[in-house]
Coordinates of C-alpha atoms in Angstrom, one line a residue:
Chain P
M176 CA 9.4 22.4 -30.5
N177 CA 6.0 23.6 -31.6
R178 CA 4.1 25.6 -29.0
I179 CA 1.1 23.3 -29.1
I180 CA 3.3 20.2 -28.6
E181 CA 4.9 21.9 -25.6
E182 CA 1.5 22.7 -24.2
I183 CA 0.4 19.1 -24.6
A184 CA 3.4 18.0 -22.5
Q185 CA 2.9 20.7 -19.9
N186 CA -0.8 20.0 -19.5
L187 CA -0.1 16.3 -19.3
I188 CA 2.4 17.0 -16.5
D189 CA -0.3 19.1 -14.8
G190 CA -2.8 16.3 -15.1
K191 CA -5.3 18.3 -17.1
K192 CA -7.0 15.6 -19.2
D193 CA -9.5 17.9 -21.0
R194 CA -6.7 20.4 -22.0
V195 CA -4.6 17.5 -23.3
V196 CA -7.5 16.2 -25.4
A197 CA -8.3 19.7 -26.8
L198 CA -4.6 20.4 -27.5
T199 CA -4.1 17.1 -29.2
K200 CA -7.1 17.7 -31.4
Q201 CA -5.7 21.1 -32.2
A202 CA -2.3 19.6 -33.1
L203 CA -4.0 17.0 -35.3
D204 CA -6.1 19.6 -37.0
A205 CA -2.9 21.6 -37.6
R206 CA -1.4 18.5 -39.3
L207 CA 1.5 18.5 -36.9
S208 CA 3.7 15.4 -37.0
L209 CA 2.0 12.4 -35.4
D210 CA 5.4 11.2 -34.2
E211 CA 6.1 14.6 -32.5
I212 CA 2.6 14.7 -30.9
L213 CA 3.1 11.2 -29.5
N214 CA 6.8 11.2 -28.6
K215 CA 7.5 14.9 -27.7
G216 CA 4.0 15.8 -26.4
L217 CA 2.5 12.8 -24.7
I218 CA 5.5 10.5 -24.0
G219 CA 7.7 13.5 -23.4
G220 CA 5.3 14.8 -20.7
M221 CA 5.0 11.3 -19.1
D222 CA 8.8 11.0 -19.0
V223 CA 8.9 14.2 -16.9
V224 CA 6.2 12.8 -14.7
G225 CA 8.2 9.6 -14.2
E226 CA 11.3 11.4 -13.3
R227 CA 9.5 13.7 -10.8
F228 CA 7.9 10.7 -9.2
K229 CA 11.3 9.1 -8.7
Q230 CA 12.5 12.4 -7.1
A231 CA 9.4 12.6 -4.9
D232 CA 8.3 15.8 -6.6
M233 CA 5.1 14.1 -7.6
F234 CA 3.1 11.4 -5.9
I235 CA 0.5 8.8 -6.8
P236 CA -2.5 11.2 -7.1
E237 CA -0.7 13.5 -9.6
V238 CA 0.8 10.6 -11.5
L239 CA -2.6 9.0 -11.9
L240 CA -4.1 12.2 -13.2
S241 CA -1.2 12.6 -15.7
A242 CA -1.6 8.9 -16.8
Q243 CA -5.3 9.6 -17.4
A244 CA -4.4 12.6 -19.5
M245 CA -1.9 10.6 -21.5
K246 CA -4.3 7.8 -22.1
A247 CA -6.9 10.3 -23.4
G248 CA -4.4 11.9 -25.7
M249 CA -3.2 8.6 -27.0
A250 CA -6.8 7.5 -27.8
L251 CA -6.8 10.2 -30.4
V252 CA -3.3 9.6 -31.8
M253 CA -3.0 5.8 -31.9
P254 CA -5.8 5.0 -34.4
L255 CA -4.3 7.5 -36.8
L256 CA -0.8 6.1 -36.4
K257 CA -2.2 2.6 -37.1
S258 CA -3.9 3.8 -40.3
T259 CA -0.6 5.1 -41.6
G260 CA 0.8 1.6 -41.7
F261 CA 2.6 2.0 -38.4
R262 CA 4.1 -1.4 -37.4
T263 CA 3.7 -2.5 -33.9
Q264 CA 6.9 -3.2 -32.0
G265 CA 5.4 -6.4 -30.6
K266 CA 2.6 -7.8 -28.5
V267 CA 2.8 -7.6 -24.7
I268 CA 0.6 -9.5 -22.3
L269 CA 0.5 -7.2 -19.2
G270 CA -0.9 -8.0 -15.8
T271 CA -0.5 -7.9 -12.0
V272 CA 0.3 -11.3 -10.6
K273 CA -1.9 -13.6 -8.6
G274 CA -2.8 -12.4 -5.1
D275 CA -2.0 -8.8 -5.9
I276 CA -4.5 -6.2 -7.0
H277 CA -2.3 -3.1 -7.3
E278 CA -2.5 -1.7 -10.7
I279 CA -1.1 1.8 -10.8
G280 CA 2.4 0.8 -11.8
K281 CA 1.0 -1.7 -14.3
N282 CA -1.3 0.8 -15.9
L283 CA 1.6 3.3 -16.3
V284 CA 3.7 0.6 -18.0
G285 CA 0.8 -0.2 -20.3
V286 CA 0.4 3.4 -21.3
M287 CA 4.1 3.9 -21.9
L288 CA 4.4 0.6 -23.9
S289 CA 1.4 1.6 -26.0
G290 CA 2.9 5.0 -26.7
A291 CA 6.2 3.3 -27.7
G292 CA 4.3 1.3 -30.3
F293 CA 3.7 -2.0 -28.5
E294 CA 0.3 -3.7 -28.7
V295 CA -0.6 -4.1 -25.1
I296 CA -3.1 -6.7 -23.9
D297 CA -3.8 -5.8 -20.3
I298 CA -5.3 -8.8 -18.5
G299 CA -5.8 -7.0 -15.3
V300 CA -4.9 -7.9 -11.7
D301 CA -4.7 -11.1 -9.6
V302 CA -3.7 -13.0 -12.7
P303 CA -2.8 -16.7 -12.3
A304 CA 0.4 -17.9 -13.9
K305 CA -1.6 -20.2 -16.3
K306 CA -3.6 -17.2 -17.6
F307 CA -0.5 -15.2 -18.5
V308 CA 0.9 -18.2 -20.4
E309 CA -2.3 -19.2 -22.1
T310 CA -3.0 -15.6 -23.2
A311 CA 0.5 -15.2 -24.5
A312 CA 0.2 -18.4 -26.5
T313 CA -3.2 -17.7 -28.0
Q314 CA -2.3 -14.1 -28.8
G315 CA 1.1 -14.8 -30.2
A316 CA 2.7 -12.4 -27.8
Q317 CA 6.4 -11.6 -27.7
I318 CA 6.5 -10.5 -24.1
I319 CA 4.8 -11.3 -20.8
A320 CA 5.1 -8.3 -18.5
M321 CA 4.3 -8.9 -14.8
S322 CA 3.9 -6.4 -12.0
A323 CA 3.8 -7.1 -8.2
L324 CA 3.8 -4.5 -5.5
L325 CA 4.2 -6.8 -2.5
T326 CA 7.0 -9.1 -1.5
V327 CA 4.5 -11.8 -0.7
T328 CA 3.1 -11.9 -4.2
M329 CA 6.5 -11.9 -6.0
P330 CA 6.7 -15.7 -5.9
A331 CA 3.8 -15.7 -8.4
M332 CA 6.3 -14.4 -11.0
R333 CA 8.4 -17.5 -10.6
D334 CA 5.2 -19.6 -11.0
T335 CA 4.7 -17.9 -14.4
V336 CA 8.2 -18.6 -15.6
E337 CA 7.8 -22.3 -14.5
E338 CA 4.4 -22.5 -16.4
M339 CA 6.1 -21.0 -19.5
K340 CA 8.7 -23.8 -19.3
K341 CA 6.0 -26.4 -19.1
A342 CA 4.2 -24.9 -22.0
G343 CA 7.4 -24.8 -24.1
L344 CA 7.2 -21.0 -24.3
K345 CA 10.3 -20.1 -22.4
G346 CA 12.8 -18.6 -24.8
R347 CA 10.2 -17.9 -27.4
V348 CA 8.2 -15.5 -25.2
K349 CA 10.2 -13.1 -23.0
T350 CA 9.3 -12.2 -19.5
L351 CA 9.7 -8.7 -18.1
I352 CA 9.0 -8.0 -14.4
G353 CA 8.7 -5.0 -12.2
G354 CA 7.2 -3.5 -9.0
A355 CA 8.2 -1.7 -5.9
T356 CA 9.9 -4.7 -4.2
V357 CA 11.2 -6.4 -7.4
T358 CA 14.9 -6.4 -8.2
Q359 CA 17.2 -7.4 -10.9
R360 CA 18.6 -10.0 -8.6
Y361 CA 15.1 -11.5 -8.3
A362 CA 14.7 -11.5 -12.0
D363 CA 17.9 -13.4 -12.4
E364 CA 17.0 -15.8 -9.6
I365 CA 13.7 -16.8 -11.3
G366 CA 15.0 -16.8 -14.8
A367 CA 13.0 -13.7 -16.0
D368 CA 14.4 -12.1 -19.2
G369 CA 14.2 -8.6 -18.0
Y370 CA 13.6 -6.3 -15.1
A371 CA 12.5 -2.7 -15.2
R372 CA 12.4 -0.3 -12.2
D373 CA 9.9 2.1 -13.7
A374 CA 7.6 2.6 -16.7
A375 CA 10.2 4.4 -18.8
S376 CA 12.8 1.7 -18.2
A377 CA 10.1 -0.9 -19.1
V378 CA 9.9 0.6 -22.6
T379 CA 13.7 0.5 -23.0
K380 CA 13.8 -3.1 -21.8
A381 CA 10.9 -4.2 -23.9
R382 CA 12.6 -2.8 -27.0
E383 CA 15.7 -4.8 -26.2
L384 CA 13.8 -8.0 -25.6
V385 CA 12.1 -7.9 -29.0
K386 CA 15.3 -7.1 -30.8
V387 CA 17.1 -10.0 -29.2
E388 CA 14.5 -12.4 -30.7
Chain J
M176 CA -10.7 -0.9 34.2
P177 CA -8.0 1.8 34.2
D178 CA -8.4 4.8 31.9
L179 CA -5.9 4.3 29.1
L180 CA -5.1 8.0 28.7
K181 CA -4.3 8.3 32.4
D182 CA -2.4 5.1 32.3
I183 CA 0.0 6.1 29.5
K184 CA 1.0 9.2 31.5
N185 CA 2.4 6.9 34.1
R186 CA 3.8 4.0 32.0
V187 CA 4.6 2.8 28.5
L188 CA 2.2 0.2 27.2
V189 CA 3.4 -2.7 25.1
G190 CA 1.1 -4.0 22.4
P191 CA 0.8 -6.9 19.9
G192 CA 2.5 -7.7 16.7
D193 CA 1.2 -8.6 13.3
L194 CA -1.8 -10.9 12.6
P195 CA -0.8 -12.0 9.0
T196 CA 2.7 -12.9 10.2
A197 CA 1.3 -15.1 13.0
A198 CA -1.4 -16.6 10.9
A199 CA 1.0 -17.5 8.1
K200 CA 2.7 -19.9 10.6
L201 CA -0.7 -21.6 11.0
G202 CA -1.3 -22.0 7.2
F203 CA -2.7 -18.7 6.3
D204 CA -1.9 -17.7 2.7
L205 CA -0.6 -14.1 2.9
T206 CA -2.4 -13.1 -0.3
N207 CA -5.8 -13.7 1.3
N208 CA -7.7 -11.6 3.9
P209 CA -6.5 -12.2 7.5
A210 CA -9.8 -11.1 9.0
W211 CA -11.7 -13.6 6.9
W212 CA -9.2 -16.3 7.9
A213 CA -9.7 -15.3 11.6
Y214 CA -13.5 -15.4 11.2
N215 CA -13.2 -19.0 9.9
H216 CA -10.4 -20.1 12.3
P217 CA -11.7 -18.7 15.7
E218 CA -9.6 -20.9 17.9
D219 CA -6.4 -20.2 15.9
F220 CA -7.1 -16.4 16.1
K221 CA -7.8 -16.5 19.8
G222 CA -4.6 -18.5 20.2
I223 CA -2.7 -15.7 18.4
V224 CA -4.2 -13.0 20.7
K225 CA -3.3 -15.1 23.7
S226 CA 0.3 -15.4 22.4
W227 CA 0.6 -11.6 22.5
L228 CA -0.7 -11.6 26.1
A229 CA 1.7 -14.4 27.1
A230 CA 4.6 -12.2 25.5
G231 CA 3.7 -9.5 28.0
C232 CA 1.3 -7.2 26.2
D233 CA -0.7 -4.6 28.1
Y234 CA -3.2 -4.3 25.2
T235 CA -4.5 -6.4 22.4
D236 CA -5.9 -5.4 19.0
A237 CA -8.9 -6.7 17.1
Y238 CA -7.3 -6.2 13.6
T239 CA -10.5 -4.6 12.3
E240 CA -8.6 -2.7 9.5
H241 CA -8.8 -6.0 7.6
S242 CA -12.6 -6.2 7.9
H243 CA -13.5 -2.9 6.3
W244 CA -15.5 -3.7 3.2
S245 CA -12.8 -2.3 0.9
R246 CA -10.4 -5.0 2.1
L247 CA -13.0 -7.8 1.7
K248 CA -14.2 -6.6 -1.7
K249 CA -11.6 -8.3 -3.8
F250 CA -12.7 -11.6 -2.4
G251 CA -16.4 -10.9 -3.0
L252 CA -17.0 -10.6 0.8
Q253 CA -17.7 -6.9 1.2
D254 CA -21.2 -7.7 2.6
K255 CA -19.6 -9.6 5.4
A256 CA -17.8 -6.6 6.8
G257 CA -20.1 -6.1 9.8
D258 CA -20.2 -9.8 10.7
V259 CA -16.4 -10.2 10.5
T260 CA -15.8 -7.0 12.4
R261 CA -18.1 -8.0 15.2
K262 CA -16.6 -11.5 15.5
L263 CA -13.0 -10.1 15.5
L264 CA -13.9 -7.8 18.4
Q265 CA -15.9 -10.4 20.3
M266 CA -13.0 -13.0 20.1
T267 CA -10.4 -10.4 21.1
R268 CA -12.5 -9.2 24.0
E269 CA -13.2 -12.8 25.1
V270 CA -9.5 -13.7 25.6
T271 CA -8.3 -10.3 26.8
P272 CA -8.4 -10.0 30.6
P273 CA -10.3 -7.0 32.0
D274 CA -7.2 -5.3 33.2
K275 CA -5.8 -5.1 29.7
Y276 CA -7.0 -2.8 26.9
V277 CA -8.4 -3.6 23.5
T278 CA -7.8 -1.4 20.5
A279 CA -9.6 -1.3 17.1
R280 CA -8.2 0.1 13.9
I281 CA -10.5 2.0 11.5
T282 CA -9.0 2.3 8.0
R283 CA -9.4 1.0 4.5
A284 CA -7.7 -0.4 1.4
S285 CA -5.8 1.9 -0.9
I286 CA -8.7 2.7 -3.3
F287 CA -9.4 5.9 -5.0
A288 CA -12.3 8.1 -5.1
P289 CA -13.0 10.2 -8.2
P290 CA -11.2 11.8 -10.1
L291 CA -8.4 9.3 -9.4
G292 CA -10.6 6.3 -9.4
T293 CA -14.2 5.1 -9.2
D294 CA -14.6 4.1 -5.5
S295 CA -16.9 6.2 -3.5
M296 CA -15.7 8.2 -0.5
E297 CA -19.2 8.1 0.9
E298 CA -19.1 4.3 0.9
I299 CA -15.7 4.3 2.5
I300 CA -17.0 6.5 5.3
A301 CA -20.1 4.5 5.6
G302 CA -17.9 1.4 6.1
F303 CA -16.1 3.3 8.9
I304 CA -19.4 4.2 10.6
E305 CA -20.6 0.6 10.5
Q306 CA -17.3 -0.6 12.1
I307 CA -17.3 2.2 14.8
K308 CA -20.8 1.3 15.8
I309 CA -19.8 -2.3 16.2
V310 CA -16.8 -1.2 18.3
E311 CA -19.2 0.7 20.5
E312 CA -21.5 -2.3 20.7
V313 CA -18.9 -4.9 21.6
G314 CA -16.5 -2.6 23.5
A315 CA -12.9 -1.4 23.1
D316 CA -10.7 1.2 24.7
L317 CA -9.0 3.0 21.8
L318 CA -9.8 3.8 18.2
L319 CA -6.8 3.7 15.8
G320 CA -7.3 5.7 12.6
G321 CA -5.1 5.3 9.5
V322 CA -4.9 7.9 6.7
A323 CA -2.6 8.5 3.8
S324 CA -3.8 11.8 2.3
V325 CA -4.8 15.1 3.8
D326 CA -8.4 15.0 2.6
E327 CA -9.0 11.8 4.5
I328 CA -8.1 13.2 7.9
E329 CA -11.1 15.3 8.8
P330 CA -13.8 12.9 7.5
T331 CA -12.2 10.0 9.4
I332 CA -11.9 11.9 12.7
K333 CA -15.3 13.4 12.3
V334 CA -17.1 10.0 12.2
M335 CA -14.9 8.7 15.0
R336 CA -16.0 11.6 17.2
E337 CA -19.6 11.4 16.1
Y338 CA -20.1 7.7 16.7
S339 CA -17.8 7.0 19.6
K340 CA -16.6 8.4 22.8
L341 CA -13.3 6.6 22.7
P342 CA -10.0 8.4 22.5
I343 CA -8.4 8.4 19.1
A344 CA -4.9 7.5 18.0
M345 CA -4.2 8.7 14.4
L346 CA -1.5 6.7 12.7
I347 CA 0.4 7.3 9.5
S348 CA 2.5 5.0 7.2
F349 CA 5.6 6.8 6.0
N350 CA 8.3 6.0 3.5
P351 CA 11.7 7.6 3.1
T352 CA 11.9 9.6 -0.1
P353 CA 14.4 12.1 -1.5
K354 CA 12.1 14.8 -0.1
G355 CA 11.9 13.4 3.4
Y356 CA 9.3 11.1 4.9
R357 CA 6.1 10.9 2.9
T358 CA 3.0 8.8 2.7
V359 CA 2.4 7.0 -0.7
M360 CA 0.0 9.9 -1.5
G361 CA 2.7 12.5 -0.8
M362 CA 1.6 13.8 2.6
D363 CA 4.5 14.9 4.7
I364 CA 5.1 14.9 8.5
P365 CA 4.3 18.6 9.2
T366 CA 1.1 18.5 7.1
A367 CA -0.3 15.3 8.8
T368 CA 0.8 16.3 12.3
R369 CA -0.7 19.8 12.1
K370 CA -4.0 18.4 11.0
F371 CA -3.9 16.0 14.0
K372 CA -3.2 18.9 16.3
E373 CA -6.1 20.9 14.9
A374 CA -8.4 18.0 15.5
K375 CA -6.9 17.6 19.0
V376 CA -6.5 13.8 18.7
E377 CA -5.3 12.3 21.9
I378 CA -2.5 10.1 20.5
I379 CA -0.4 10.3 17.3
G380 CA 1.7 7.6 15.7
I381 CA 3.1 5.6 12.9
I382 CA 2.3 2.2 11.5
C383 CA 3.8 0.0 8.9
G384 CA 5.2 1.8 5.8
G385 CA 8.8 1.6 4.5
I386 CA 10.6 3.0 7.5
S387 CA 13.3 1.2 9.5
Y388 CA 13.5 1.1 13.3
D389 CA 16.0 4.0 13.2
D390 CA 13.7 6.0 10.8
T391 CA 10.9 5.5 13.4
T392 CA 12.9 7.3 16.1
Q393 CA 13.4 10.3 13.8
V394 CA 9.8 10.3 12.7
I395 CA 8.7 10.3 16.4
K396 CA 11.0 13.3 17.1
D397 CA 9.7 15.2 14.0
M398 CA 6.0 14.6 14.8
E399 CA 6.4 15.3 18.6
A400 CA 8.2 18.6 17.8
I401 CA 5.0 19.8 16.1
Y402 CA 2.4 18.2 18.4
K403 CA 3.6 16.9 21.7
Q404 CA 1.2 14.0 22.5
P405 CA 1.6 10.4 23.6
F406 CA 3.0 8.5 20.6
Y407 CA 1.9 5.1 19.3
A408 CA 4.8 3.3 17.5
K409 CA 3.9 0.3 15.3
P410 CA 6.7 -0.1 12.7
N411 CA 7.4 -3.1 10.6
A412 CA 10.2 -5.4 11.5
G413 CA 12.2 -3.8 8.7
I414 CA 11.6 -3.9 4.9
P415 CA 10.6 -7.5 3.9
E416 CA 12.6 -9.4 1.3
L417 CA 12.3 -12.8 -0.3
V418 CA 14.7 -15.3 1.1
H419 CA 14.5 -18.7 -0.7
G420 CA 11.0 -17.9 -1.7
Q421 CA 9.8 -16.9 1.8
V422 CA 9.1 -13.5 3.1
S423 CA 11.7 -12.5 5.7
H424 CA 12.0 -9.3 7.8
P425 CA 15.5 -8.2 8.9
G426 CA 14.3 -6.6 12.2
T427 CA 15.2 -9.0 15.0
P428 CA 13.7 -9.0 18.5
E429 CA 16.9 -7.6 19.9
L430 CA 17.0 -4.8 17.4
M431 CA 13.4 -3.9 18.1
A432 CA 13.9 -3.9 21.8
K433 CA 17.0 -1.7 21.6
S434 CA 15.1 0.7 19.2
A435 CA 12.0 0.7 21.5
Q436 CA 14.1 2.4 24.2
E437 CA 14.9 5.2 21.8
W438 CA 11.2 5.5 20.7
V439 CA 10.2 5.8 24.4
K440 CA 12.9 8.5 24.9
A441 CA 11.5 10.3 21.9
G442 CA 7.9 10.2 23.2
A443 CA 6.4 6.8 22.5
R444 CA 3.9 5.6 25.2
M445 CA 2.4 2.7 23.2
V446 CA 4.9 0.3 21.5
C447 CA 4.0 -2.6 19.2
G448 CA 4.8 -3.9 15.8
C449 CA 3.4 -4.4 12.3
C450 CA 4.5 -6.7 9.5
G451 CA 7.1 -9.3 10.6
T452 CA 6.6 -8.7 14.3
T453 CA 6.3 -11.9 16.3
P454 CA 5.6 -12.8 20.0
E455 CA 9.4 -13.1 20.3
H456 CA 9.8 -9.4 19.3
I457 CA 7.1 -8.3 21.7
A458 CA 8.5 -10.4 24.6
K459 CA 11.9 -8.9 24.2
V460 CA 10.5 -5.4 24.0
A461 CA 8.4 -5.9 27.1
S462 CA 11.3 -7.4 29.0
V463 CA 13.7 -4.6 28.0
L464 CA 11.3 -1.7 28.7
K465 CA 10.4 -3.2 32.1
S466 CA 13.9 -3.9 33.1
N467 CA 14.9 -0.4 31.9
G468 CA 12.4 1.1 34.2
A469 CA 10.4 2.7 31.4
K470 CA 7.6 3.0 33.9
R471 CA 5.8 -0.1 32.9

């Protein structure tokens, strides 16, 4: 792997946003492969962060700094990727459910999905079921991705699935859910199309969901 | 009025359970703010406090953690923090007999100061100061501090000492991880406990978090091994899960009472419960600790 790409990944892991921005510019100026900068440098670094978070080698403060660094690097790379005729994998409406204002996990998923080529429309936190569904309909989205950190707010995910049925979107738009207390069993119970335990898995699952269509 | 610190040398005090759990039975929506609910439902709130006393509590709590401005902000109510804090304390004091204690918790929502976020540490601390002054004005017997990261510990204790003469119990929420018990911000038991020791806080403890009743016993032992002080144990009634769409906690009153005996053996002098803990839990704990001769 090119040294600059390796340094992008390492500085992203270390949460050094300014270094990631400078190195990404350097990589672009050196006409290194956009795909390598994104997938090996930025996403590659974030994958390591995700794994370390799972192993309790990194915690929320470090993960947040790394996510900020990744977002800053991607802001340089994504416009260039789009101008090369890069086709989006699909459109995702992303939000934290009604009653819940936690957003760290959601933001990480958003960053990773964007990096994987999805167009992410992040509608924020405390999002009512109707807003997920209306936004998906007006934006022509393929996926509604919902996050909930608390057990007490998980039922709002079921509400969104029910709203989708009423709107005739169930089946046409897929639902992907995640969060600290969310499980595959809960996804099955409410009729969600997919469950992801972390941001990296969310990308894998999202790719599967758009292929199934 | 007995001195709480002297009292806990001689006996274990049993305290209340969780406000949101009790309020939910009276129609409170768990996604809303319980302090604001209490402010607008004074008779229901006082009824809940009385239910803890009826269950055998030696102290009540004013649940002032829910009225820090950071917890009211998402509802646009941050400017009501002072009013809500004052009313919570007044209502709690009103129904608590003079021979029982009142505690008040000083902590804030999980928000981030720069560079992780945009919320201001100065404003967070200012919110603590506002609440501590109100505690002094209305009256309480113990300040409970809650912190998740190392850099919060000193500023929190500093303002507690500066604005109040009350003893301090510093409480932590731990989760089990592959690298041992940690807070969500990654702080471990030795780091937290050593800081509490340096600051000479009178009581150390745990609250909420992702630990089970058994985990609580181990955490008490680990913290007491570093700083042997009276311990305040306020665990959840187990990790919540959704059962038929309703939040349910697996920790039963019998399990809590059995575990409480272990907590006392490990050093607990104040025992109560967080999420999922009901008057039935507290009554069982009070009964077992009393009949067990845990110097109550």
